[in-house]
XYZ file of C-alpha atoms in Angstrom:
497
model
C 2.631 12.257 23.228
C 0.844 11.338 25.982
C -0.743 8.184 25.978
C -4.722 9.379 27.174
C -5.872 5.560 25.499
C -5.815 3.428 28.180
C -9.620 3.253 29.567
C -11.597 4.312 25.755
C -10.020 2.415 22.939
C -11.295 3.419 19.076
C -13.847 0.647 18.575
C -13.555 -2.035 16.097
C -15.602 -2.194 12.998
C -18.348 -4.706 12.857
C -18.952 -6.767 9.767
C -19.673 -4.661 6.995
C -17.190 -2.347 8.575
C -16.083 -0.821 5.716
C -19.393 0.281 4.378
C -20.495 2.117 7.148
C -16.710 4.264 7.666
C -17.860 5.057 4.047
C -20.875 6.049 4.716
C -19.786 8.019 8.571
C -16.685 10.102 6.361
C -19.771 10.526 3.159
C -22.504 12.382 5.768
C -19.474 13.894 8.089
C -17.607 15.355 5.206
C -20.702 16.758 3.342
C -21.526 18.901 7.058
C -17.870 19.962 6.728
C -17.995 21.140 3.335
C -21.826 22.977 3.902
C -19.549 24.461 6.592
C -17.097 25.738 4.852
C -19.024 26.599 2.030
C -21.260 29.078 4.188
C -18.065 30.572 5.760
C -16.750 32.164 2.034
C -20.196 31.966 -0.477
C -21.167 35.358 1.371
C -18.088 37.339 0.782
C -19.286 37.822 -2.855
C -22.963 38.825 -1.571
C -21.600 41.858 0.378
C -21.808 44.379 -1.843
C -25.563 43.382 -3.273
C -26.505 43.021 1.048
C -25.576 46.131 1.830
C -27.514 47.847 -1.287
C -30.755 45.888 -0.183
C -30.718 46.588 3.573
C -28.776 49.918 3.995
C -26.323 48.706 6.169
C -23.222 51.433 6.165
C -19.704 49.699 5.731
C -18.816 49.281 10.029
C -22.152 47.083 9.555
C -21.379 45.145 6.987
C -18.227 43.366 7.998
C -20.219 41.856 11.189
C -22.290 39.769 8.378
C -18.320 38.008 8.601
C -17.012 38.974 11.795
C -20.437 37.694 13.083
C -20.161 34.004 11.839
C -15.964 34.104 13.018
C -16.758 35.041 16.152
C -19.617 32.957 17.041
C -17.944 29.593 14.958
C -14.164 30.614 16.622
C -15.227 31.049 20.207
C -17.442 27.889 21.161
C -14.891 25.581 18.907
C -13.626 24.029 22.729
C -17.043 24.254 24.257
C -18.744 22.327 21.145
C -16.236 19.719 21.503
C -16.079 19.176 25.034
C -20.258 19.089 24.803
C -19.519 16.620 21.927
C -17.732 13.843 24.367
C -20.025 14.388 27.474
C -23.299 14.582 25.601
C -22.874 12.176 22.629
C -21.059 13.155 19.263
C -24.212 12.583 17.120
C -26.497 13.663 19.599
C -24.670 17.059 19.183
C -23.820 16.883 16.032
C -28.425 16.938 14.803
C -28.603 19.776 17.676
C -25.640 21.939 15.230
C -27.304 20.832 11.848
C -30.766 21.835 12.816
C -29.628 25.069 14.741
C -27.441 25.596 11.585
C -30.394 25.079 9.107
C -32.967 27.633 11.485
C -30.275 30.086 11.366
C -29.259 30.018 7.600
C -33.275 30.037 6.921
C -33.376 33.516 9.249
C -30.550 35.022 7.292
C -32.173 34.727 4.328
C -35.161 36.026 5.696
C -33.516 38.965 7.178
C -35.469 42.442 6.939
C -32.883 44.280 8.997
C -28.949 44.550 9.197
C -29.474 43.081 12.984
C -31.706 40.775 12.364
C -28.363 39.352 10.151
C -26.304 39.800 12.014
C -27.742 38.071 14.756
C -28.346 34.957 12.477
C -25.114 35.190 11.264
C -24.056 34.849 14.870
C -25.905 31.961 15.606
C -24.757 30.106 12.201
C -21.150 30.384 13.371
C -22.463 29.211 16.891
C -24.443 25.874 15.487
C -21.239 25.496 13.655
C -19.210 25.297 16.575
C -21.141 22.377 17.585
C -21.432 20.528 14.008
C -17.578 20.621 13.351
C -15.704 19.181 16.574
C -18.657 16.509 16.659
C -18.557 16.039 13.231
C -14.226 14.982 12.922
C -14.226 13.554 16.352
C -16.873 10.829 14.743
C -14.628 10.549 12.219
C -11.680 9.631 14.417
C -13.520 7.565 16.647
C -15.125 5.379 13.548
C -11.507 4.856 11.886
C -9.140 3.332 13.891
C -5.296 4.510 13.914
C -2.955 4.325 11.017
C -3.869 4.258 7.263
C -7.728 4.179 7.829
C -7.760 7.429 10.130
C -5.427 8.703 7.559
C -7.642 8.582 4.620
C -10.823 9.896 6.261
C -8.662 12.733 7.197
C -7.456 13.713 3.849
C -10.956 13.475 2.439
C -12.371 15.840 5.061
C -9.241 18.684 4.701
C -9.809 18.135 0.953
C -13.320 18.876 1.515
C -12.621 21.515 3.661
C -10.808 23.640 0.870
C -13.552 22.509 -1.865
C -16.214 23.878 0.339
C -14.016 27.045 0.589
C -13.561 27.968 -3.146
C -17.206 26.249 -4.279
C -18.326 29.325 -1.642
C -17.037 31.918 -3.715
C -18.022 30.331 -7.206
C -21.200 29.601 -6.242
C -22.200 33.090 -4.017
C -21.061 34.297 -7.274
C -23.575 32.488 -9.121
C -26.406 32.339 -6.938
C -25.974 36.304 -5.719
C -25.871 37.110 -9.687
C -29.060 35.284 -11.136
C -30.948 34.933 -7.762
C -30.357 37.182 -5.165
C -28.274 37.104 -2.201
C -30.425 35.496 -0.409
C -30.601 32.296 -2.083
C -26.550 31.720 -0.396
C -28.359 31.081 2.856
C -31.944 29.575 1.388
C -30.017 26.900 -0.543
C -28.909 25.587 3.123
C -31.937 24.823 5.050
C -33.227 21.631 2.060
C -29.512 20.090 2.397
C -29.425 20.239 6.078
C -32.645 18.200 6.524
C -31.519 15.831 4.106
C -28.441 15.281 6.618
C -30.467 15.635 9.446
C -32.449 12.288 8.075
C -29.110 10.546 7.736
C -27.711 11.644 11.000
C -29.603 8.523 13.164
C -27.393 5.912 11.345
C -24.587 7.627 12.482
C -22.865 5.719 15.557
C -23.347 7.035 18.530
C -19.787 6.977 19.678
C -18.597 7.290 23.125
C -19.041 9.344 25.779
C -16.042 10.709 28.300
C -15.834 8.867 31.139
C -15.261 11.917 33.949
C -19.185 11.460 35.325
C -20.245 13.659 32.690
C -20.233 16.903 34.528
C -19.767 20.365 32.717
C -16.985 22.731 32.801
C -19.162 25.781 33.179
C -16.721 28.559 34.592
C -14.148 27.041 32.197
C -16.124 27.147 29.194
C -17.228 30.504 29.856
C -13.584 31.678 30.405
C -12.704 30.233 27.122
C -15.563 30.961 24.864
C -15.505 34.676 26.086
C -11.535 35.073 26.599
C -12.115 34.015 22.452
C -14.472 36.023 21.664
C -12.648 39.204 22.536
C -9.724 38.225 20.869
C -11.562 38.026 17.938
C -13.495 41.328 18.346
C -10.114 42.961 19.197
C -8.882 41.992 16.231
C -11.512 42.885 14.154
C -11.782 46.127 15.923
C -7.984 46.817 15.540
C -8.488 46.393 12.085
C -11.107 48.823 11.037
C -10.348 51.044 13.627
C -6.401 50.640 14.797
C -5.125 48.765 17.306
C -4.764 51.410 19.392
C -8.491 52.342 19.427
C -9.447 52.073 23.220
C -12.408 49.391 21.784
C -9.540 47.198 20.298
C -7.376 47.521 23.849
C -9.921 46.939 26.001
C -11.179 44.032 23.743
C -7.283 42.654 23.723
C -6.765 43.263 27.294
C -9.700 41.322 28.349
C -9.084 38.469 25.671
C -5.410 38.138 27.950
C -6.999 38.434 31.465
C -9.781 35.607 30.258
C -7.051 33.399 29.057
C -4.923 33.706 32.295
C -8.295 33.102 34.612
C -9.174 29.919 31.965
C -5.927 28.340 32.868
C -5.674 28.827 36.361
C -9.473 27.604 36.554
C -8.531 24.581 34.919
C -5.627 23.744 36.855
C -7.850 23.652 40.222
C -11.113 22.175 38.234
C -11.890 18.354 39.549
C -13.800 17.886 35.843
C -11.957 20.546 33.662
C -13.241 21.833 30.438
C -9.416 21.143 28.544
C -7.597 18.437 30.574
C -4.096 20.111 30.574
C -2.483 16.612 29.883
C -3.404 16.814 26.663
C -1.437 19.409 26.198
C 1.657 17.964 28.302
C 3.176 16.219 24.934
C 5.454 18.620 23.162
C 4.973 17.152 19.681
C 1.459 17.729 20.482
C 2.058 21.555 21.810
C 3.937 21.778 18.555
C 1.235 20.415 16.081
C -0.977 22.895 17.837
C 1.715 26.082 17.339
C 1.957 25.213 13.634
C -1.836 25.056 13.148
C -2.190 28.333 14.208
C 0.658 29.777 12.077
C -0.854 27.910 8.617
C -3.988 29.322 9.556
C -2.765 32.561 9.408
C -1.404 32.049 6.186
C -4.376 30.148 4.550
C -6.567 33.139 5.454
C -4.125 35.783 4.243
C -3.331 33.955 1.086
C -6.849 33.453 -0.264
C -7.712 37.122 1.035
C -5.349 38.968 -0.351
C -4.753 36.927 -3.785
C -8.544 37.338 -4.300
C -7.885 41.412 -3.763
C -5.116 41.410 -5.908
C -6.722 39.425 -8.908
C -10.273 41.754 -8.582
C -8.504 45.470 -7.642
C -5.435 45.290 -10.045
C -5.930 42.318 -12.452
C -9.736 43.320 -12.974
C -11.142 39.883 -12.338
C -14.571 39.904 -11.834
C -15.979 38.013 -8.461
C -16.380 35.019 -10.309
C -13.323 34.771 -12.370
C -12.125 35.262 -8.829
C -13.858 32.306 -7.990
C -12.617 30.243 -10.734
C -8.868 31.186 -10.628
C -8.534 29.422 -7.401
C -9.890 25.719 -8.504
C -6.357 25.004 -9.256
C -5.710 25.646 -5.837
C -8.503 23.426 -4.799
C -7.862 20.516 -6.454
C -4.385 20.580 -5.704
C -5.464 20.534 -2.300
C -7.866 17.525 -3.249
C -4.953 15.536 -4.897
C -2.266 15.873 -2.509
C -4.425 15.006 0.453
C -6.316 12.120 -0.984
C -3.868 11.159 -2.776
C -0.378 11.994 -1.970
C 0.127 12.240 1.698
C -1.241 9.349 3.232
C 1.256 7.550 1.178
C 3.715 9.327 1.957
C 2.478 9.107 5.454
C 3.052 5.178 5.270
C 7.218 6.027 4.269
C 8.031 8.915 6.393
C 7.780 10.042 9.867
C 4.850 12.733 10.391
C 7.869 15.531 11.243
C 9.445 15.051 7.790
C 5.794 15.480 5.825
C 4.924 18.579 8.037
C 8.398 19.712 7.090
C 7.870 19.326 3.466
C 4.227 20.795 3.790
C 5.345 24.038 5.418
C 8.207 24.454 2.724
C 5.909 23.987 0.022
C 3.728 27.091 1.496
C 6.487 29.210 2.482
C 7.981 28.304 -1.443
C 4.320 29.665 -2.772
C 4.284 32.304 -0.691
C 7.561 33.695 -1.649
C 6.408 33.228 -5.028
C 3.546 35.220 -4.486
C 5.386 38.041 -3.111
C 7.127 38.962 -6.420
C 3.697 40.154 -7.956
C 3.768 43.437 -10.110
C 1.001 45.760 -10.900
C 1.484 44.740 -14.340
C 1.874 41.286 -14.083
C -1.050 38.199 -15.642
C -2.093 35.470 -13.468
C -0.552 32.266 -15.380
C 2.815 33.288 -14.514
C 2.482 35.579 -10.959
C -0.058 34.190 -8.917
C -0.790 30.016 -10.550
C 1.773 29.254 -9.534
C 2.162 30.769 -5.992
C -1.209 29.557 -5.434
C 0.013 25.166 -6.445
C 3.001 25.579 -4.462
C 1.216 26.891 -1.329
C -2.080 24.321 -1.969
C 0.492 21.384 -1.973
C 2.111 22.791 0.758
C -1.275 22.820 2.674
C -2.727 19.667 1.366
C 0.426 18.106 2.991
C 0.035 19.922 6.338
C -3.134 19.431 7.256
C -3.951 16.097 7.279
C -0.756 15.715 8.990
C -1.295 17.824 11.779
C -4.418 16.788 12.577
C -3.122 13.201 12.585
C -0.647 14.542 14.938
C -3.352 16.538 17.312
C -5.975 14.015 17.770
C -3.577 10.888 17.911
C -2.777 9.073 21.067
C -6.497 10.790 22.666
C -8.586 8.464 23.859
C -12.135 8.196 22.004
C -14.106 10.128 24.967
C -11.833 13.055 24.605
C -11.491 13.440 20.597
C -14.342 16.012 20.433
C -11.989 18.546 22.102
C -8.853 17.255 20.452
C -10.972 17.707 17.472
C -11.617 21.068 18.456
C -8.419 21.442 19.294
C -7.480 21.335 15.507
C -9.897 23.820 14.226
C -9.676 26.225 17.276
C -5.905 26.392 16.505
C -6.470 27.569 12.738
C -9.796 29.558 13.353
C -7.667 31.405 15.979
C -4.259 31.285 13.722
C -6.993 32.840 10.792
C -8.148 35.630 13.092
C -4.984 36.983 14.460
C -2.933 36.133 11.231
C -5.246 38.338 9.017
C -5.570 40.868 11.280
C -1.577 41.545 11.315
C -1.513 41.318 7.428
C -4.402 43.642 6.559
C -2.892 46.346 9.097
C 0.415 45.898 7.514
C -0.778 45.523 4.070
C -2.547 48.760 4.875
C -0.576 50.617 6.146
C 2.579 49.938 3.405
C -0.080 50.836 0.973
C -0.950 53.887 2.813
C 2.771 55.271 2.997
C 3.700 54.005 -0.669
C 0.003 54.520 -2.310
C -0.021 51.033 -3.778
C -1.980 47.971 -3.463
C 0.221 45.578 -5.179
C 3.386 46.902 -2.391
C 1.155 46.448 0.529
C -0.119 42.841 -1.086
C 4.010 41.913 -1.297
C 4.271 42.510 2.144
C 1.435 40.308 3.303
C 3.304 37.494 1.429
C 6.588 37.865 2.429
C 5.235 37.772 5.935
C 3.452 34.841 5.517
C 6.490 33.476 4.319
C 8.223 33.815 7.808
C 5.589 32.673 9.882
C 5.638 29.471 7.509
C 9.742 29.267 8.219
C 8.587 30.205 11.859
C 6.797 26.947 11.944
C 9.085 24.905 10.341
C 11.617 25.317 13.287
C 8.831 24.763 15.807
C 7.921 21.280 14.075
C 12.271 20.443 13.398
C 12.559 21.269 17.380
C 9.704 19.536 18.625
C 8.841 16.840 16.768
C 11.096 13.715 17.083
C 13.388 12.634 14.137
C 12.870 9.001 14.791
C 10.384 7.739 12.039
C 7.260 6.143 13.158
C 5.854 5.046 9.644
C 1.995 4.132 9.242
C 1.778 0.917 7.956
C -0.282 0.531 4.697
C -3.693 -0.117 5.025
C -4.205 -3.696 4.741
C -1.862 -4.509 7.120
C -3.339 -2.354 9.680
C -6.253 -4.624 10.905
C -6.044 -8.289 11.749
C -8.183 -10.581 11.992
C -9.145 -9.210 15.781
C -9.603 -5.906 14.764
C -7.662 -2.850 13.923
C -4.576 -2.323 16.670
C -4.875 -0.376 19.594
C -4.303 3.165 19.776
C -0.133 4.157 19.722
C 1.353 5.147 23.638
C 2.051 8.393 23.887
C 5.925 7.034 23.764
C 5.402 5.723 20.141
C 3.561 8.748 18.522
C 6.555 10.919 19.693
C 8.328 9.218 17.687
C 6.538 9.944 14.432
């Protein structure tokens, strides 16, 4: 990839290094998982929220849509604000927003007043994320040590994820839905105490100057994607809402490049995206997003509407998932990291999901969950605890420390964007096979099997784009001498991974 190193090095660790990465990938990973824990924990409060306020059905999927679409859209614009501003500096200004916001949903008298919070939580996430994994690039330097911090935060990334439904289960059943957003506000100004001894990090050095038209092109040109998508959804996709939505998402994307091509200071330097294995990391992340958020969505419909699991049964049938994802990324790939080349691990991390998700699509209406849908769900939780940590080594590689805000949100725009689109395409064909057929578990199949493709799809885009030549990671201990850890790899060497 290109090599964008050369002026902003990662910074070596002071004495007592090692202590204080702990601490940085501790306090960054806990935001992550608060996150990600507040993007599922409502899903089970729905049905209890909409009894409480009134809200009719179109209503009700904003309290989601709302969070997406705020959270999805500023992704670039957080992370650009992240390297010009400061990464902690941003990163209290997301917590606290985060923590206001969470304390208004759960204060919420009326459906908009929700909404609008909602909105504002995704929003205040946008800024927490890309500042909160660019820190944790930035504070671990390249090779085994980057590695590990970014196994730990995917793994907490999918903890957060299932603890969300297990405990909205809980909390919604012997406390009331609104103790999923009261239960944030004390644990975000315990971080917010902790966030000063955070390093500051480095800024970009363009002069500091803001991208405004292109991070309004971007965060809008998003934005309607998303509500297109949504729309298309509930309402088709021929709805003139949805086309107009769509239309303008592809007109705001075309005007965001062109801007940036003729911007002195641009919001996304396009160089970053010059490196192929780079483009390709990037085209895989959205496809696995796609299939995260279909798998999860439409396994937890299949085990509630035709097993007759109960929300939190729900809940605890995917652990396994979890802490396969916990094992394999802690555990198993940065090992595996330090004998193969980045391609092969991706490869083996997409064939594990498309494996599960083949699996998956042989479910029956009569069928139990040890033998139809355990072990879909390992297969495709390896497959993912393999692929993530690996592509977002591959994304924010090579990037010099003043830009890995916005390779950071790079990553997550990718599979927020992947999650949106890729959801939206299996619920309308999942519908409409059940529609035509008149059953669930046919229109469920289909959502697998198509997730299956797009995970062969992105096989070939990582076995064409990606270089064969092995570019191992060393292990750990021989990553640092005694002058600090190495420079950052040229953009000649991590094509070669």
């Amino acid at each position: 990839m290109a090599d964008h190193s050369t002026n902003d090095a990662t910074p070596r660790p002071a004495a007592g290094g090692s202590q204080r990465a702990a601490f940085v990938i501790s306090l960054i990973c806990a935001a992550q998982f608060v996150l990600q824990l507040d993007f599922s924990i409502v899903n089970v409060a729905l049905p209890s929220i909409q009894q409480e306020l009134g809200m009719p059905a179109a209503e009700l999927q904003w309290i989601v849509t709302g969070y997406a679409l705020g959270f999805g859209s500023l992704l670039l614009a957080g992370g650009r604000l992240a390297d010009l501003l400061g990464r902690r500096r941003v990163l209290a200004v997301g917590l606290a927003l985060f923590g206001i916001a969470s304390l208004a949903c759960g204060l919420a008298q009326w459906p908009i007043m929700l909404i609008a919070a909602r909105i504002v939580q995704g929003a205040a996430g946008a800024m927490v994320s890309p500042a909160a994994l660019s820190l944790l690039t930035t504070t671990n330097a390249e090779g085994a040590a980057r590695n590990r911090a970014l196994a730990i935060w995917q793994a907490t990334t999918a903890a957060g994820a299932t603890a969300g439904i297990v405990a909205g289960g809980l909390l919604t059943q012997y406390f009331g839905w609104r103790a999923v957003f009261l239960i944030n506000p004390p644990v975000i100004a315990l971080m917010l105490a902790l966030v000063p001894r955070l390093p500051a990090g480095k800024r970009s050095g363009n002069g500091g100057s803001v991208d405004v038209r292109g991070a309004l092109l971007v965060t809008t040109g998003i934005a309607a994607l998303i509500f297109g998508l949504s729309s298309g959804q509930q309402h088709g996709f021929t709805a003139p809402a949805t086309l107009v939505a769509l239309a303008l998402a592809v007109l705001l994307a075309t005007g965001f490049v062109f801007a940036e091509q003729r911007s002195a200071a641009p919001m996304l330097p396009l160089p970053i995206l010059a490196e192929p294995a780079r483009r390709a990391a990037i085209a895989a992340m959205l496809l696995i997003g796609a299939i995260l958020a279909g798998y999860v969505y439409f396994a937890s419909l299949y085990l509630q509407k035709v097993l007759g699991f109960s929300p939190v049964e729900t809940g605890l049938a995917l652990v396994p998932s979890t802490v396969t994802v916990v094992l394999v990324s802690t555990l198993g790939t940065r090992r595996l990291l330090a004998r193969f080349s980045i391609k092969a691990v991706l490869l083996a991390g997409l064939a594990c999901m498309g494996a599960g998700q083949l699996w998956l699509a042989q479910i029956t209406a009569g069928a139990g969950y040890p033998a139809a849908v355990l072990p879909g769900l390992v297969l495709t939780a390896a497959g993912v605890g393999l692929a993530l940590p690996t592509a977002s080594i591959a994304i924010t590689s090579g990037v010099r420390a003043g830009d890995q805000g916005l390779a950071g949100a790079l990553f997550t725009t990718s599979q927020q964007t992947g999650a949106a689109v890729g959801l939206a395409i299996l619920a309308t064909a999942a519908a409409a096979t059940s529609g035509h057929s008149g059953s669930l578990v046919d229109g469920y199949r289909l959502s697998f099997l198509i997730a299956t493709c797009l995970a062969v799809l992105a096989a070939i885009i990582v076995a064409l784009q990606l270089s064969s030549k092995s570019h191992r990671v060393e292990p750990e201990h021989q990553q640092a001498g005694p002058d600090g850890p190495p420079a950052a790899p040229t953009g000649a060497q991590l094509g070669k991974r």
